[in-house]
């Protein structure tokens, strides 16, 4: 499978989050071509500010392999991770991050700050941004457009 194939699965998870009233972000963790973890944004539903899609996918993957280190894994997420999520990615030792849309408000992979390139950190995750950027951006824009419409009614 390609990066776009995995991102398409993350987009399906984002759509599920949207249907639940959550910001549409989805994530999957892949090791050796197999999805070992998945997550969708859930902070509202779970009453948990840390329940971002990335965190949920990392937790699921760690449980699946029985290890808190996700060495040789790739995380696919539809939105550029925030500082909290980049911290989790760092501590889990994820090898590669692939994300879709940039996040100009909280993105911590270059849009606002770039924690992934901080030379003082003891682990460095390779980062690829912009995979299926149009589809990922459209899902987010449509969600917030609908939210504004609902508030105006």
GROMACS .gro file of C-alpha atoms in nm:
model
  153
    1UNK     CA    1   0.000   0.000   0.000
    2UNK     CA    2   0.106   0.360  -0.059
    3UNK     CA    3   0.105   0.662   0.169
    4UNK     CA    4  -0.216   0.773  -0.004
    5UNK     CA    5  -0.381   0.436   0.069
    6UNK     CA    6  -0.308   0.468   0.441
    7UNK     CA    7  -0.414   0.833   0.440
    8UNK     CA    8  -0.744   0.729   0.281
    9UNK     CA    9  -0.805   0.500   0.580
   10UNK     CA   10  -0.719   0.788   0.814
   11UNK     CA   11  -0.970   1.003   0.623
   12UNK     CA   12  -1.240   0.740   0.684
   13UNK     CA   13  -1.164   0.762   1.057
   14UNK     CA   14  -1.182   1.142   1.032
   15UNK     CA   15  -1.527   1.110   0.874
   16UNK     CA   16  -1.639   0.892   1.167
   17UNK     CA   17  -1.513   1.158   1.409
   18UNK     CA   18  -1.708   1.424   1.219
   19UNK     CA   19  -2.029   1.221   1.241
   20UNK     CA   20  -1.977   1.205   1.618
   21UNK     CA   21  -1.944   1.586   1.634
   22UNK     CA   22  -1.567   1.582   1.673
   23UNK     CA   23  -1.317   1.775   1.461
   24UNK     CA   24  -1.253   1.537   1.169
   25UNK     CA   25  -0.904   1.403   1.228
   26UNK     CA   26  -0.810   1.039   1.183
   27UNK     CA   27  -0.486   0.847   1.228
   28UNK     CA   28  -0.336   0.504   1.170
   29UNK     CA   29  -0.007   0.348   1.279
   30UNK     CA   30   0.158   0.108   1.035
   31UNK     CA   31   0.437  -0.142   1.098
   32UNK     CA   32   0.572  -0.365   0.822
   33UNK     CA   33   0.276  -0.282   0.600
   34UNK     CA   34   0.015  -0.375   0.862
   35UNK     CA   35  -0.210  -0.129   1.046
   36UNK     CA   36  -0.146  -0.191   1.414
   37UNK     CA   37  -0.332   0.108   1.556
   38UNK     CA   38  -0.604   0.349   1.459
   39UNK     CA   39  -0.769   0.650   1.615
   40UNK     CA   40  -1.018   0.925   1.555
   41UNK     CA   41  -1.049   1.255   1.736
   42UNK     CA   42  -1.248   1.191   2.055
   43UNK     CA   43  -1.186   1.465   2.315
   44UNK     CA   44  -1.550   1.574   2.332
   45UNK     CA   45  -1.698   1.225   2.348
   46UNK     CA   46  -1.440   1.100   2.600
   47UNK     CA   47  -1.421   1.425   2.801
   48UNK     CA   48  -1.045   1.400   2.754
   49UNK     CA   49  -0.839   1.685   2.608
   50UNK     CA   50  -0.562   1.436   2.520
   51UNK     CA   51  -0.789   1.217   2.304
   52UNK     CA   52  -0.655   1.347   1.973
   53UNK     CA   53  -0.653   1.100   1.683
   54UNK     CA   54  -0.275   1.061   1.700
   55UNK     CA   55  -0.277   0.980   2.071
   56UNK     CA   56  -0.562   0.731   2.026
   57UNK     CA   57  -0.376   0.559   1.739
   58UNK     CA   58  -0.048   0.550   1.936
   59UNK     CA   59  -0.226   0.400   2.240
   60UNK     CA   60  -0.395   0.140   2.022
   61UNK     CA   61  -0.071   0.047   1.845
   62UNK     CA   62   0.126   0.019   2.171
   63UNK     CA   63  -0.141  -0.210   2.312
   64UNK     CA   64  -0.142  -0.420   1.994
   65UNK     CA   65   0.232  -0.484   2.000
   66UNK     CA   66   0.268  -0.487   2.378
   67UNK     CA   67   0.531  -0.213   2.383
   68UNK     CA   68   0.524   0.161   2.441
   69UNK     CA   69   0.796   0.206   2.179
   70UNK     CA   70   0.670   0.212   1.821
   71UNK     CA   71   1.008   0.159   1.659
   72UNK     CA   72   1.001   0.120   1.278
   73UNK     CA   73   0.640   0.244   1.266
   74UNK     CA   74   0.481   0.512   1.052
   75UNK     CA   75   0.198   0.732   1.179
   76UNK     CA   76  -0.046   0.866   0.919
   77UNK     CA   77  -0.269   1.153   1.030
   78UNK     CA   78  -0.500   1.381   0.835
   79UNK     CA   79  -0.389   1.701   1.014
   80UNK     CA   80  -0.045   1.827   1.115
   81UNK     CA   81   0.007   1.727   1.480
   82UNK     CA   82   0.004   1.976   1.766
   83UNK     CA   83   0.278   2.007   2.031
   84UNK     CA   84   0.113   1.749   2.257
   85UNK     CA   85   0.092   1.494   1.978
   86UNK     CA   86   0.444   1.559   1.851
   87UNK     CA   87   0.562   1.495   2.207
   88UNK     CA   88   0.381   1.161   2.211
   89UNK     CA   89   0.523   1.074   1.868
   90UNK     CA   90   0.870   1.156   1.998
   91UNK     CA   91   0.834   0.951   2.318
   92UNK     CA   92   0.690   0.655   2.128
   93UNK     CA   93   0.992   0.666   1.894
   94UNK     CA   94   0.776   0.665   1.581
   95UNK     CA   95   1.012   0.645   1.284
   96UNK     CA   96   0.805   0.839   1.031
   97UNK     CA   97   0.513   1.081   1.037
   98UNK     CA   98   0.297   1.140   0.731
   99UNK     CA   99   0.029   1.407   0.756
  100UNK     CA  100  -0.223   1.564   0.522
  101UNK     CA  101  -0.336   1.920   0.595
  102UNK     CA  102  -0.120   2.188   0.754
  103UNK     CA  103  -0.247   2.339   1.079
  104UNK     CA  104  -0.176   2.714   1.079
  105UNK     CA  105  -0.307   2.756   1.435
  106UNK     CA  106  -0.141   2.473   1.632
  107UNK     CA  107   0.078   2.278   1.389
  108UNK     CA  108   0.403   2.170   1.553
  109UNK     CA  109   0.574   2.027   1.243
  110UNK     CA  110   0.648   2.359   1.079
  111UNK     CA  111   0.328   2.562   1.053
  112UNK     CA  112   0.357   2.735   1.392
  113UNK     CA  113   0.666   2.570   1.542
  114UNK     CA  114   0.875   2.274   1.436
  115UNK     CA  115   0.934   2.041   1.727
  116UNK     CA  116   1.023   1.757   1.492
  117UNK     CA  117   1.342   1.930   1.380
  118UNK     CA  118   1.463   2.036   1.724
  119UNK     CA  119   1.829   1.922   1.730
  120UNK     CA  120   1.841   1.897   2.111
  121UNK     CA  121   1.587   1.613   2.117
  122UNK     CA  122   1.724   1.261   2.142
  123UNK     CA  123   1.495   1.109   1.876
  124UNK     CA  124   1.410   1.241   1.533
  125UNK     CA  125   1.107   1.133   1.336
  126UNK     CA  126   1.115   1.184   0.961
  127UNK     CA  127   0.821   1.396   0.845
  128UNK     CA  128   0.630   1.407   0.518
  129UNK     CA  129   0.353   1.666   0.496
  130UNK     CA  130   0.090   1.738   0.236
  131UNK     CA  131  -0.015   1.383   0.148
  132UNK     CA  132  -0.370   1.410   0.012
  133UNK     CA  133  -0.370   1.769   0.133
  134UNK     CA  134  -0.678   1.866  -0.071
  135UNK     CA  135  -0.894   1.583   0.065
  136UNK     CA  136  -0.776   1.638   0.423
  137UNK     CA  137  -0.823   2.016   0.404
  138UNK     CA  138  -1.167   1.980   0.245
  139UNK     CA  139  -1.288   1.752   0.524
  140UNK     CA  140  -1.184   2.005   0.786
  141UNK     CA  141  -1.321   2.306   0.598
  142UNK     CA  142  -1.656   2.137   0.542
  143UNK     CA  143  -1.684   2.049   0.911
  144UNK     CA  144  -1.616   2.403   1.030
  145UNK     CA  145  -1.838   2.554   0.759
  146UNK     CA  146  -2.126   2.334   0.878
  147UNK     CA  147  -2.053   2.421   1.239
  148UNK     CA  148  -2.076   2.795   1.158
  149UNK     CA  149  -2.404   2.736   0.972
  150UNK     CA  150  -2.549   2.543   1.265
  151UNK     CA  151  -2.460   2.826   1.504
  152UNK     CA  152  -2.618   3.089   1.281
  153UNK     CA  153  -2.954   2.912   1.266
   0.00000   0.00000   0.00000
